[in-house]
Structures are given as structure tokens and as C-alpha cells.
């Protein structure tokens, strides 16, 4: 006061934003509200207004990035990635609009639209190719919300065994008991349950291992430049060993260079995802991309 807030209400709101930002970006450190935060609030307010008024059925789309089995050269699955093109805001990154949708309670509608569109594409893919889909912790927070997602899957024509639902460590920390129930229902239907961004959160192994997981995903921050980072090599080696001991699949995200690939293969990695293999592609490009992968798919089958 008075540079960034002129009265008590603004002081409280902006201190609260600084607290939230600090917890999200650098836990345990000091976070001071700044002009950049003020711009961010204005940006988020514009996104919130656009989300509330948008024709989301028309504007939301999905892109697909393959998850590769390096040993066979065949795609194991495609991860569905959210895309939103707004008439005035243009392309809004998921990292911008998904948190706003979560905060405003709109994420349930966003998730259902995106999942329905992803399933409508996956039903046309070869049976050997699965679908990986990211869920918000809010999507699993109630029996009603989860039931709606399960019904979408049942009605889609895609066998549940081809579907992996990805959840984050943050979701588990928020409500471990509910995440256990939700993951159990997904597994009961036949879906896989993957733990996204493994190793980046604050959960204990006991919390994670209480879930009926089928895969873990190693975050890209451990992969970028791994050939020059002995600590990252040790972490990835340990996570791969853990996944083998727990009989879980292990997908390594963010592989972008041949040097990274070589190190990851030497460490024992096999399931990988990243720009080195393919960038996210629109639905209409998937069929053509798969045609080039058919020999590897046939060999795997």
C-alpha cells in the first residue's frame, strides 16, 4: 500500500493471490504481489468471462501426441491434449484456461466435452492403439461427476482397456480417500490409471502405492538435458526401477533430442513421449500418421 492496492479489500485479495502464487511456484519462499501478478489477474478475468460465455462445444478441440514403444517403434497410445480457440482471445493455452475452469467450477463441462471428442476419434483407431486422457482433481471429487465420465466411456464404443486416465499427485494430496475410490471405480470398469508428473509433488510413496495404478509418467523436467545432469540420471534410473518392482508401466515425457533418447534407453526406458517422435497433431492427421506406423503395429500384434 498504496502502490499496488488502494484499500483493504484489494490488499487482502492481492495478498491472497501472492500466497497462492508462492505455493504454486516456490513453496516455502517469499512471494510479493507485483505488477506482473496484476496483469495476470486481468488476463485470468478475461479468460473467465470468455469461458462463461463461450460456445465450448464448438470451440474446444483435442490434439493427439503419440506415446511410443521405443523397442518396437509402434505407438502404444495417443495422449489427448486440450485446445481452445476463442474468436477474440485466439488460441488460449491449456495452462491458462484449465486452472481458471477449475477455480470457477466450469472444468466438469470442459472435461466432458474434451473426453467425448477424444473418444469419438479413438473409436476409429486400431485396437492396439490406446487413448490417454488427463483428469482434473475436480473431475473425481464427487460420485456424480465420476459417474458422468464413466457413462461417457461406456457409451463411446471404445473398450475401457484401451483407455488410461491420468491423475496428478496434487489430486491425490487434495483428497487421498476420494482418489482411491475414484481410481478403484475406473479400474473396475477396465480403464488404466496413470500417475502424471511423478516425482514432482509432495506425496509419500505410501499414498501413491495405495492407489490401483497401472502406469507412472516421469515428468519432462527430469528429462531435458539429462545427458548433462547426473542427478536427473539417478532420479530416472530410480523411478524406472520402482516401476519395474511395482509391475507398473513407466512413460517418460518430454523426449526431444537423440542424446536424451540414448541416455534414457541406456537407463532402461522404453515407453516415451515427446517432440522427438511427434508433435501434437489435429485429429485429421492421426490416420495418416498411423499409416506410417502400421508395420510396427502389425509386428507388435
PDB file of C-alpha atoms in Angstrom:
ATOM      1  CA  UNK A   1       0.000   0.000   0.000  1.00  0.00           C
ATOM      2  CA  UNK A   2      -0.531   2.356  -1.726  1.00  0.00           C
ATOM      3  CA  UNK A   3       1.396   1.390  -4.900  1.00  0.00           C
ATOM      4  CA  UNK A   4      -0.401  -1.873  -5.690  1.00  0.00           C
ATOM      5  CA  UNK A   5      -3.545  -1.610  -3.564  1.00  0.00           C
ATOM      6  CA  UNK A   6      -5.559   1.401  -2.558  1.00  0.00           C
ATOM      7  CA  UNK A   7      -7.850  -0.083   0.089  1.00  0.00           C
ATOM      8  CA  UNK A   8      -8.229  -3.043   2.431  1.00  0.00           C
ATOM      9  CA  UNK A   9     -10.230  -5.281   0.091  1.00  0.00           C
ATOM     10  CA  UNK A  10      -7.591  -5.089  -2.625  1.00  0.00           C
ATOM     11  CA  UNK A  11      -4.818  -5.646  -0.070  1.00  0.00           C
ATOM     12  CA  UNK A  12      -6.429  -8.879   1.141  1.00  0.00           C
ATOM     13  CA  UNK A  13      -7.226 -10.137  -2.368  1.00  0.00           C
ATOM     14  CA  UNK A  14      -3.753  -9.430  -3.684  1.00  0.00           C
ATOM     15  CA  UNK A  15      -2.003 -10.852  -0.639  1.00  0.00           C
ATOM     16  CA  UNK A  16      -4.089 -13.984  -1.137  1.00  0.00           C
ATOM     17  CA  UNK A  17      -3.038 -14.136  -4.799  1.00  0.00           C
ATOM     18  CA  UNK A  18       0.625 -13.760  -3.800  1.00  0.00           C
ATOM     19  CA  UNK A  19       0.183 -16.613  -1.312  1.00  0.00           C
ATOM     20  CA  UNK A  20      -1.405 -18.848  -3.954  1.00  0.00           C
ATOM     21  CA  UNK A  21       1.335 -17.964  -6.441  1.00  0.00           C
ATOM     22  CA  UNK A  22       4.036 -18.733  -3.878  1.00  0.00           C
ATOM     23  CA  UNK A  23       2.582 -22.137  -3.042  1.00  0.00           C
ATOM     24  CA  UNK A  24       2.303 -22.976  -6.727  1.00  0.00           C
ATOM     25  CA  UNK A  25       5.695 -21.687  -7.905  1.00  0.00           C
ATOM     26  CA  UNK A  26       8.137 -21.823  -4.981  1.00  0.00           C
ATOM     27  CA  UNK A  27       6.780 -23.329  -1.804  1.00  0.00           C
ATOM     28  CA  UNK A  28       8.432 -22.022   1.353  1.00  0.00           C
ATOM     29  CA  UNK A  29       9.695 -18.843  -0.301  1.00  0.00           C
ATOM     30  CA  UNK A  30       8.526 -15.254  -0.153  1.00  0.00           C
ATOM     31  CA  UNK A  31       6.063 -14.045  -2.766  1.00  0.00           C
ATOM     32  CA  UNK A  32       5.335 -10.326  -3.130  1.00  0.00           C
ATOM     33  CA  UNK A  33       2.387  -9.198  -5.239  1.00  0.00           C
ATOM     34  CA  UNK A  34       3.704  -7.434  -8.338  1.00  0.00           C
ATOM     35  CA  UNK A  35       2.561  -5.565 -11.405  1.00  0.00           C
ATOM     36  CA  UNK A  36       3.035  -8.814 -13.334  1.00  0.00           C
ATOM     37  CA  UNK A  37       0.586 -10.522 -10.983  1.00  0.00           C
ATOM     38  CA  UNK A  38      -1.884  -7.697 -11.587  1.00  0.00           C
ATOM     39  CA  UNK A  39      -1.629  -8.269 -15.332  1.00  0.00           C
ATOM     40  CA  UNK A  40      -2.104 -11.976 -14.737  1.00  0.00           C
ATOM     41  CA  UNK A  41      -5.284 -11.355 -12.750  1.00  0.00           C
ATOM     42  CA  UNK A  42      -6.650  -9.216 -15.570  1.00  0.00           C
ATOM     43  CA  UNK A  43      -5.749 -11.932 -18.075  1.00  0.00           C
ATOM     44  CA  UNK A  44      -7.448 -14.608 -15.969  1.00  0.00           C
ATOM     45  CA  UNK A  45     -10.529 -12.407 -15.593  1.00  0.00           C
ATOM     46  CA  UNK A  46     -10.757 -12.108 -19.382  1.00  0.00           C
ATOM     47  CA  UNK A  47     -10.406 -15.897 -19.721  1.00  0.00           C
ATOM     48  CA  UNK A  48     -13.082 -16.485 -17.079  1.00  0.00           C
ATOM     49  CA  UNK A  49     -15.543 -14.191 -18.835  1.00  0.00           C
ATOM     50  CA  UNK A  50     -14.786 -15.837 -22.183  1.00  0.00           C
ATOM     51  CA  UNK A  51     -15.224 -19.340 -20.710  1.00  0.00           C
ATOM     52  CA  UNK A  52     -18.590 -18.449 -19.193  1.00  0.00           C
ATOM     53  CA  UNK A  53     -19.914 -17.067 -22.490  1.00  0.00           C
ATOM     54  CA  UNK A  54     -18.187 -19.393 -24.960  1.00  0.00           C
ATOM     55  CA  UNK A  55     -19.736 -21.996 -27.213  1.00  0.00           C
ATOM     56  CA  UNK A  56     -17.392 -24.605 -25.778  1.00  0.00           C
ATOM     57  CA  UNK A  57     -18.816 -27.447 -27.863  1.00  0.00           C
ATOM     58  CA  UNK A  58     -17.727 -25.599 -30.985  1.00  0.00           C
ATOM     59  CA  UNK A  59     -14.518 -24.002 -29.714  1.00  0.00           C
ATOM     60  CA  UNK A  60     -12.879 -26.812 -27.718  1.00  0.00           C
ATOM     61  CA  UNK A  61     -10.908 -29.395 -29.670  1.00  0.00           C
ATOM     62  CA  UNK A  62      -8.333 -32.085 -28.940  1.00  0.00           C
ATOM     63  CA  UNK A  63      -4.863 -32.648 -30.333  1.00  0.00           C
ATOM     64  CA  UNK A  64      -3.110 -36.001 -30.049  1.00  0.00           C
ATOM     65  CA  UNK A  65       0.519 -36.871 -29.259  1.00  0.00           C
ATOM     66  CA  UNK A  66       1.713 -40.480 -29.507  1.00  0.00           C
ATOM     67  CA  UNK A  67       3.203 -42.420 -26.624  1.00  0.00           C
ATOM     68  CA  UNK A  68       5.785 -44.675 -28.250  1.00  0.00           C
ATOM     69  CA  UNK A  69       7.093 -48.130 -27.502  1.00  0.00           C
ATOM     70  CA  UNK A  70      10.714 -47.475 -28.485  1.00  0.00           C
ATOM     71  CA  UNK A  71      11.674 -51.158 -28.716  1.00  0.00           C
ATOM     72  CA  UNK A  72       9.042 -51.903 -31.364  1.00  0.00           C
ATOM     73  CA  UNK A  73       8.774 -48.438 -32.918  1.00  0.00           C
ATOM     74  CA  UNK A  74       4.974 -48.629 -32.584  1.00  0.00           C
ATOM     75  CA  UNK A  75       2.631 -46.186 -30.860  1.00  0.00           C
ATOM     76  CA  UNK A  76       1.217 -47.535 -27.625  1.00  0.00           C
ATOM     77  CA  UNK A  77      -1.410 -44.790 -27.330  1.00  0.00           C
ATOM     78  CA  UNK A  78      -2.176 -41.160 -28.028  1.00  0.00           C
ATOM     79  CA  UNK A  79      -2.488 -38.586 -25.267  1.00  0.00           C
ATOM     80  CA  UNK A  80      -5.406 -36.201 -25.793  1.00  0.00           C
ATOM     81  CA  UNK A  81      -4.407 -32.569 -25.304  1.00  0.00           C
ATOM     82  CA  UNK A  82      -6.923 -29.764 -24.806  1.00  0.00           C
ATOM     83  CA  UNK A  83      -7.104 -26.907 -27.314  1.00  0.00           C
ATOM     84  CA  UNK A  84      -9.320 -23.813 -27.120  1.00  0.00           C
ATOM     85  CA  UNK A  85      -9.590 -21.296 -29.936  1.00  0.00           C
ATOM     86  CA  UNK A  86     -11.674 -18.285 -28.894  1.00  0.00           C
ATOM     87  CA  UNK A  87     -12.948 -15.812 -31.519  1.00  0.00           C
ATOM     88  CA  UNK A  88     -11.395 -12.825 -29.700  1.00  0.00           C
ATOM     89  CA  UNK A  89      -8.662 -14.286 -27.476  1.00  0.00           C
ATOM     90  CA  UNK A  90      -7.341 -16.637 -30.166  1.00  0.00           C
ATOM     91  CA  UNK A  91      -5.551 -19.824 -29.087  1.00  0.00           C
ATOM     92  CA  UNK A  92      -5.656 -19.976 -25.284  1.00  0.00           C
ATOM     93  CA  UNK A  93      -3.088 -22.418 -23.795  1.00  0.00           C
ATOM     94  CA  UNK A  94      -4.441 -25.176 -21.524  1.00  0.00           C
ATOM     95  CA  UNK A  95      -2.088 -23.975 -18.786  1.00  0.00           C
ATOM     96  CA  UNK A  96      -4.062 -20.710 -18.834  1.00  0.00           C
ATOM     97  CA  UNK A  97      -7.667 -21.827 -19.163  1.00  0.00           C
ATOM     98  CA  UNK A  98      -7.761 -25.136 -17.262  1.00  0.00           C
ATOM     99  CA  UNK A  99      -6.844 -23.554 -13.864  1.00  0.00           C
ATOM    100  CA  UNK A 100      -9.483 -20.871 -14.448  1.00  0.00           C
ATOM    101  CA  UNK A 101     -12.039 -23.546 -15.343  1.00  0.00           C
ATOM    102  CA  UNK A 102     -11.148 -25.406 -12.132  1.00  0.00           C
ATOM    103  CA  UNK A 103     -11.442 -22.295  -9.978  1.00  0.00           C
ATOM    104  CA  UNK A 104     -14.800 -21.280 -11.445  1.00  0.00           C
ATOM    105  CA  UNK A 105     -16.394 -24.732 -11.436  1.00  0.00           C
ATOM    106  CA  UNK A 106     -16.515 -24.934 -15.233  1.00  0.00           C
ATOM    107  CA  UNK A 107     -13.948 -27.722 -15.523  1.00  0.00           C
ATOM    108  CA  UNK A 108     -16.562 -30.505 -15.382  1.00  0.00           C
ATOM    109  CA  UNK A 109     -18.187 -29.259 -18.577  1.00  0.00           C
ATOM    110  CA  UNK A 110     -14.798 -28.728 -20.243  1.00  0.00           C
ATOM    111  CA  UNK A 111     -13.663 -32.261 -19.338  1.00  0.00           C
ATOM    112  CA  UNK A 112     -16.830 -33.926 -20.607  1.00  0.00           C
ATOM    113  CA  UNK A 113     -16.676 -32.107 -23.936  1.00  0.00           C
ATOM    114  CA  UNK A 114     -12.998 -32.961 -24.431  1.00  0.00           C
ATOM    115  CA  UNK A 115     -13.394 -36.597 -23.356  1.00  0.00           C
ATOM    116  CA  UNK A 116     -16.373 -37.096 -25.681  1.00  0.00           C
ATOM    117  CA  UNK A 117     -14.381 -35.680 -28.611  1.00  0.00           C
ATOM    118  CA  UNK A 118     -11.298 -37.758 -27.787  1.00  0.00           C
ATOM    119  CA  UNK A 119     -13.341 -40.957 -27.537  1.00  0.00           C
ATOM    120  CA  UNK A 120     -15.114 -40.169 -30.824  1.00  0.00           C
ATOM    121  CA  UNK A 121     -11.692 -40.176 -32.508  1.00  0.00           C
ATOM    122  CA  UNK A 122     -10.242 -43.167 -30.664  1.00  0.00           C
ATOM    123  CA  UNK A 123     -13.097 -45.436 -31.744  1.00  0.00           C
ATOM    124  CA  UNK A 124     -11.677 -45.290 -35.301  1.00  0.00           C
ATOM    125  CA  UNK A 125      -8.090 -46.181 -34.339  1.00  0.00           C
ATOM    126  CA  UNK A 126      -6.584 -49.693 -34.463  1.00  0.00           C
ATOM    127  CA  UNK A 127      -7.448 -51.782 -31.408  1.00  0.00           C
ATOM    128  CA  UNK A 128      -3.767 -51.894 -30.456  1.00  0.00           C
ATOM    129  CA  UNK A 129      -3.666 -48.102 -30.000  1.00  0.00           C
ATOM    130  CA  UNK A 130      -4.988 -46.665 -26.743  1.00  0.00           C
ATOM    131  CA  UNK A 131      -6.135 -43.263 -25.504  1.00  0.00           C
ATOM    132  CA  UNK A 132      -4.606 -41.379 -22.583  1.00  0.00           C
ATOM    133  CA  UNK A 133      -6.723 -38.611 -21.073  1.00  0.00           C
ATOM    134  CA  UNK A 134      -5.938 -36.117 -18.296  1.00  0.00           C
ATOM    135  CA  UNK A 135      -8.414 -35.621 -15.461  1.00  0.00           C
ATOM    136  CA  UNK A 136      -8.591 -32.672 -13.073  1.00  0.00           C
ATOM    137  CA  UNK A 137      -8.881 -33.450  -9.376  1.00  0.00           C
ATOM    138  CA  UNK A 138     -12.258 -31.688  -9.569  1.00  0.00           C
ATOM    139  CA  UNK A 139     -13.484 -34.288 -12.075  1.00  0.00           C
ATOM    140  CA  UNK A 140     -13.096 -37.010  -9.457  1.00  0.00           C
ATOM    141  CA  UNK A 141     -14.308 -35.056  -6.455  1.00  0.00           C
ATOM    142  CA  UNK A 142     -17.854 -36.406  -6.348  1.00  0.00           C
ATOM    143  CA  UNK A 143     -19.694 -39.588  -7.211  1.00  0.00           C
ATOM    144  CA  UNK A 144     -21.935 -37.695  -9.658  1.00  0.00           C
ATOM    145  CA  UNK A 145     -19.052 -36.214 -11.642  1.00  0.00           C
ATOM    146  CA  UNK A 146     -17.260 -39.556 -11.861  1.00  0.00           C
ATOM    147  CA  UNK A 147     -20.472 -41.348 -12.860  1.00  0.00           C
ATOM    148  CA  UNK A 148     -20.899 -38.955 -15.784  1.00  0.00           C
ATOM    149  CA  UNK A 149     -17.391 -39.743 -17.035  1.00  0.00           C
ATOM    150  CA  UNK A 150     -17.900 -43.493 -16.663  1.00  0.00           C
ATOM    151  CA  UNK A 151     -21.132 -43.258 -18.664  1.00  0.00           C
ATOM    152  CA  UNK A 152     -19.321 -41.380 -21.457  1.00  0.00           C
ATOM    153  CA  UNK A 153     -16.799 -44.227 -21.658  1.00  0.00           C
ATOM    154  CA  UNK A 154     -19.466 -46.946 -21.631  1.00  0.00           C
ATOM    155  CA  UNK A 155     -21.386 -45.245 -24.448  1.00  0.00           C
ATOM    156  CA  UNK A 156     -18.351 -44.475 -26.600  1.00  0.00           C
ATOM    157  CA  UNK A 157     -17.708 -47.830 -28.244  1.00  0.00           C
ATOM    158  CA  UNK A 158     -14.064 -47.682 -27.097  1.00  0.00           C
ATOM    159  CA  UNK A 159     -13.136 -50.685 -24.950  1.00  0.00           C
ATOM    160  CA  UNK A 160     -12.189 -49.412 -21.472  1.00  0.00           C
ATOM    161  CA  UNK A 161      -8.980 -51.463 -21.569  1.00  0.00           C
ATOM    162  CA  UNK A 162      -7.746 -49.090 -24.302  1.00  0.00           C
ATOM    163  CA  UNK A 163      -8.206 -46.030 -22.058  1.00  0.00           C
ATOM    164  CA  UNK A 164      -5.775 -44.629 -19.498  1.00  0.00           C
ATOM    165  CA  UNK A 165      -6.994 -41.886 -17.189  1.00  0.00           C
ATOM    166  CA  UNK A 166      -4.171 -39.660 -15.950  1.00  0.00           C
ATOM    167  CA  UNK A 167      -4.301 -38.060 -12.497  1.00  0.00           C
ATOM    168  CA  UNK A 168      -1.693 -35.935 -10.719  1.00  0.00           C
ATOM    169  CA  UNK A 169      -0.005 -36.126  -7.354  1.00  0.00           C
ATOM    170  CA  UNK A 170      -1.731 -32.839  -6.485  1.00  0.00           C
ATOM    171  CA  UNK A 171      -5.112 -34.532  -6.889  1.00  0.00           C
ATOM    172  CA  UNK A 172      -4.053 -37.311  -4.524  1.00  0.00           C
ATOM    173  CA  UNK A 173      -2.822 -34.853  -1.915  1.00  0.00           C
ATOM    174  CA  UNK A 174      -6.102 -32.951  -2.093  1.00  0.00           C
ATOM    175  CA  UNK A 175      -8.238 -35.968  -1.109  1.00  0.00           C
ATOM    176  CA  UNK A 176      -6.458 -39.314  -0.962  1.00  0.00           C
ATOM    177  CA  UNK A 177      -9.518 -41.293   0.108  1.00  0.00           C
ATOM    178  CA  UNK A 178     -11.686 -39.957  -2.705  1.00  0.00           C
ATOM    179  CA  UNK A 179      -8.922 -40.535  -5.265  1.00  0.00           C
ATOM    180  CA  UNK A 180      -8.693 -44.147  -4.075  1.00  0.00           C
ATOM    181  CA  UNK A 181     -12.431 -44.603  -4.582  1.00  0.00           C
ATOM    182  CA  UNK A 182     -12.369 -42.924  -7.990  1.00  0.00           C
ATOM    183  CA  UNK A 183      -9.335 -44.884  -9.205  1.00  0.00           C
ATOM    184  CA  UNK A 184     -10.971 -48.102  -7.968  1.00  0.00           C
ATOM    185  CA  UNK A 185     -14.121 -47.407  -9.997  1.00  0.00           C
ATOM    186  CA  UNK A 186     -12.070 -46.608 -13.123  1.00  0.00           C
ATOM    187  CA  UNK A 187     -10.101 -49.817 -12.714  1.00  0.00           C
ATOM    188  CA  UNK A 188     -13.317 -51.726 -12.076  1.00  0.00           C
ATOM    189  CA  UNK A 189     -14.635 -50.524 -15.432  1.00  0.00           C
ATOM    190  CA  UNK A 190     -11.414 -51.743 -17.049  1.00  0.00           C
ATOM    191  CA  UNK A 191      -9.582 -48.457 -17.584  1.00  0.00           C
ATOM    192  CA  UNK A 192      -5.935 -47.940 -16.725  1.00  0.00           C
ATOM    193  CA  UNK A 193      -4.979 -45.275 -14.176  1.00  0.00           C
ATOM    194  CA  UNK A 194      -1.721 -43.383 -14.730  1.00  0.00           C
ATOM    195  CA  UNK A 195       0.018 -41.065 -12.295  1.00  0.00           C
ATOM    196  CA  UNK A 196       1.127 -37.980 -14.211  1.00  0.00           C
ATOM    197  CA  UNK A 197       4.199 -35.849 -13.375  1.00  0.00           C
ATOM    198  CA  UNK A 198       5.517 -38.498 -10.988  1.00  0.00           C
ATOM    199  CA  UNK A 199       8.289 -37.276  -8.719  1.00  0.00           C
ATOM    200  CA  UNK A 200       7.347 -33.584  -8.813  1.00  0.00           C
ATOM    201  CA  UNK A 201       4.846 -33.441  -5.951  1.00  0.00           C
ATOM    202  CA  UNK A 202       4.990 -33.817  -2.198  1.00  0.00           C
ATOM    203  CA  UNK A 203       3.124 -37.064  -1.687  1.00  0.00           C
ATOM    204  CA  UNK A 204       4.669 -40.037   0.052  1.00  0.00           C
ATOM    205  CA  UNK A 205       5.171 -43.383  -1.623  1.00  0.00           C
ATOM    206  CA  UNK A 206       2.661 -44.919   0.786  1.00  0.00           C
ATOM    207  CA  UNK A 207      -0.035 -42.558  -0.528  1.00  0.00           C
ATOM    208  CA  UNK A 208       0.801 -43.322  -4.139  1.00  0.00           C
ATOM    209  CA  UNK A 209       1.060 -47.061  -3.718  1.00  0.00           C
ATOM    210  CA  UNK A 210      -2.356 -47.177  -2.068  1.00  0.00           C
ATOM    211  CA  UNK A 211      -3.869 -46.396  -5.472  1.00  0.00           C
ATOM    212  CA  UNK A 212      -4.605 -49.118  -8.056  1.00  0.00           C
ATOM    213  CA  UNK A 213      -2.222 -47.604 -10.605  1.00  0.00           C
ATOM    214  CA  UNK A 214      -1.237 -49.158 -13.917  1.00  0.00           C
ATOM    215  CA  UNK A 215       1.391 -46.613 -15.047  1.00  0.00           C
ATOM    216  CA  UNK A 216       3.505 -43.736 -13.855  1.00  0.00           C
ATOM    217  CA  UNK A 217       4.694 -40.863 -16.046  1.00  0.00           C
ATOM    218  CA  UNK A 218       8.098 -39.304 -15.426  1.00  0.00           C
ATOM    219  CA  UNK A 219       7.934 -35.532 -15.775  1.00  0.00           C
ATOM    220  CA  UNK A 220       9.851 -33.755 -18.502  1.00  0.00           C
ATOM    221  CA  UNK A 221      11.866 -31.699 -16.022  1.00  0.00           C
ATOM    222  CA  UNK A 222      13.919 -34.821 -15.267  1.00  0.00           C
ATOM    223  CA  UNK A 223      14.445 -35.473 -18.991  1.00  0.00           C
ATOM    224  CA  UNK A 224      15.518 -32.147 -20.500  1.00  0.00           C
ATOM    225  CA  UNK A 225      19.298 -32.233 -20.978  1.00  0.00           C
ATOM    226  CA  UNK A 226      19.555 -35.453 -18.963  1.00  0.00           C
ATOM    227  CA  UNK A 227      22.813 -36.365 -20.706  1.00  0.00           C
ATOM    228  CA  UNK A 228      24.481 -33.481 -18.828  1.00  0.00           C
ATOM    229  CA  UNK A 229      22.714 -33.941 -15.481  1.00  0.00           C
ATOM    230  CA  UNK A 230      23.950 -36.840 -13.331  1.00  0.00           C
ATOM    231  CA  UNK A 231      21.295 -36.140 -10.683  1.00  0.00           C
ATOM    232  CA  UNK A 232      18.493 -36.441 -13.245  1.00  0.00           C
ATOM    233  CA  UNK A 233      20.000 -39.718 -14.458  1.00  0.00           C
ATOM    234  CA  UNK A 234      19.910 -41.099 -10.909  1.00  0.00           C
ATOM    235  CA  UNK A 235      16.305 -39.982 -10.398  1.00  0.00           C
ATOM    236  CA  UNK A 236      15.103 -41.506 -13.672  1.00  0.00           C
ATOM    237  CA  UNK A 237      17.003 -44.740 -13.018  1.00  0.00           C
ATOM    238  CA  UNK A 238      15.376 -44.969  -9.585  1.00  0.00           C
ATOM    239  CA  UNK A 239      11.877 -44.278 -10.924  1.00  0.00           C
ATOM    240  CA  UNK A 240      12.286 -46.883 -13.654  1.00  0.00           C
ATOM    241  CA  UNK A 241      13.443 -49.424 -11.069  1.00  0.00           C
ATOM    242  CA  UNK A 242      10.491 -48.552  -8.831  1.00  0.00           C
ATOM    243  CA  UNK A 243       8.038 -49.018 -11.688  1.00  0.00           C
ATOM    244  CA  UNK A 244       9.532 -52.433 -12.501  1.00  0.00           C
ATOM    245  CA  UNK A 245       9.393 -53.519  -8.848  1.00  0.00           C
ATOM    246  CA  UNK A 246       5.740 -52.425  -8.643  1.00  0.00           C
ATOM    247  CA  UNK A 247       4.937 -54.024 -12.034  1.00  0.00           C
ATOM    248  CA  UNK A 248       3.771 -50.685 -13.435  1.00  0.00           C
ATOM    249  CA  UNK A 249       4.268 -49.251 -16.891  1.00  0.00           C
ATOM    250  CA  UNK A 250       6.508 -46.186 -16.991  1.00  0.00           C
ATOM    251  CA  UNK A 251       6.142 -43.457 -19.623  1.00  0.00           C
ATOM    252  CA  UNK A 252       8.933 -40.888 -19.936  1.00  0.00           C
ATOM    253  CA  UNK A 253       7.665 -37.483 -21.085  1.00  0.00           C
ATOM    254  CA  UNK A 254       9.365 -34.630 -22.905  1.00  0.00           C
ATOM    255  CA  UNK A 255      11.920 -36.515 -25.004  1.00  0.00           C
ATOM    256  CA  UNK A 256      13.159 -34.030 -27.582  1.00  0.00           C
ATOM    257  CA  UNK A 257      16.683 -34.981 -28.666  1.00  0.00           C
ATOM    258  CA  UNK A 258      18.578 -38.068 -29.802  1.00  0.00           C
ATOM    259  CA  UNK A 259      21.036 -37.589 -26.917  1.00  0.00           C
ATOM    260  CA  UNK A 260      18.192 -37.720 -24.386  1.00  0.00           C
ATOM    261  CA  UNK A 261      16.780 -40.812 -26.067  1.00  0.00           C
ATOM    262  CA  UNK A 262      20.145 -42.600 -25.962  1.00  0.00           C
ATOM    263  CA  UNK A 263      20.577 -41.975 -22.241  1.00  0.00           C
ATOM    264  CA  UNK A 264      17.004 -42.980 -21.427  1.00  0.00           C
ATOM    265  CA  UNK A 265      17.363 -46.237 -23.364  1.00  0.00           C
ATOM    266  CA  UNK A 266      20.629 -46.963 -21.546  1.00  0.00           C
ATOM    267  CA  UNK A 267      18.792 -46.407 -18.246  1.00  0.00           C
ATOM    268  CA  UNK A 268      16.162 -48.948 -19.289  1.00  0.00           C
ATOM    269  CA  UNK A 269      13.372 -46.683 -20.546  1.00  0.00           C
ATOM    270  CA  UNK A 270      11.084 -47.958 -23.300  1.00  0.00           C
ATOM    271  CA  UNK A 271       7.757 -46.063 -23.262  1.00  0.00           C
ATOM    272  CA  UNK A 272       8.370 -42.448 -24.277  1.00  0.00           C
ATOM    273  CA  UNK A 273       6.622 -39.337 -25.477  1.00  0.00           C
ATOM    274  CA  UNK A 274       7.912 -36.059 -26.884  1.00  0.00           C
ATOM    275  CA  UNK A 275       8.709 -33.896 -29.877  1.00  0.00           C
ATOM    276  CA  UNK A 276      11.470 -36.292 -30.985  1.00  0.00           C
ATOM    277  CA  UNK A 277       8.760 -38.761 -32.012  1.00  0.00           C
ATOM    278  CA  UNK A 278       5.910 -36.425 -32.977  1.00  0.00           C
ATOM    279  CA  UNK A 279       4.401 -33.098 -32.074  1.00  0.00           C
ATOM    280  CA  UNK A 280       0.738 -32.916 -31.048  1.00  0.00           C
ATOM    281  CA  UNK A 281      -1.396 -33.286 -34.166  1.00  0.00           C
ATOM    282  CA  UNK A 282      -5.014 -32.464 -35.029  1.00  0.00           C
ATOM    283  CA  UNK A 283      -7.456 -35.388 -35.211  1.00  0.00           C
ATOM    284  CA  UNK A 284      -7.496 -35.399 -39.010  1.00  0.00           C
ATOM    285  CA  UNK A 285      -3.722 -36.003 -39.104  1.00  0.00           C
ATOM    286  CA  UNK A 286      -3.769 -39.107 -36.890  1.00  0.00           C
ATOM    287  CA  UNK A 287      -4.894 -41.572 -39.575  1.00  0.00           C
ATOM    288  CA  UNK A 288      -2.087 -40.584 -41.938  1.00  0.00           C
ATOM    289  CA  UNK A 289       0.482 -40.722 -39.138  1.00  0.00           C
ATOM    290  CA  UNK A 290      -0.751 -44.170 -38.131  1.00  0.00           C
ATOM    291  CA  UNK A 291      -0.413 -45.485 -41.695  1.00  0.00           C
ATOM    292  CA  UNK A 292       3.335 -44.935 -41.430  1.00  0.00           C
ATOM    293  CA  UNK A 293       3.302 -46.908 -38.170  1.00  0.00           C
ATOM    294  CA  UNK A 294       1.285 -49.869 -39.436  1.00  0.00           C
ATOM    295  CA  UNK A 295       4.299 -52.193 -39.986  1.00  0.00           C
ATOM    296  CA  UNK A 296       5.419 -51.673 -36.383  1.00  0.00           C
ATOM    297  CA  UNK A 297       1.858 -52.082 -35.161  1.00  0.00           C
ATOM    298  CA  UNK A 298       1.480 -55.346 -37.083  1.00  0.00           C
ATOM    299  CA  UNK A 299       4.753 -56.647 -35.669  1.00  0.00           C
ATOM    300  CA  UNK A 300       3.618 -55.822 -32.132  1.00  0.00           C
ATOM    301  CA  UNK A 301       0.252 -57.507 -32.660  1.00  0.00           C
TER     302      UNK A 301
END
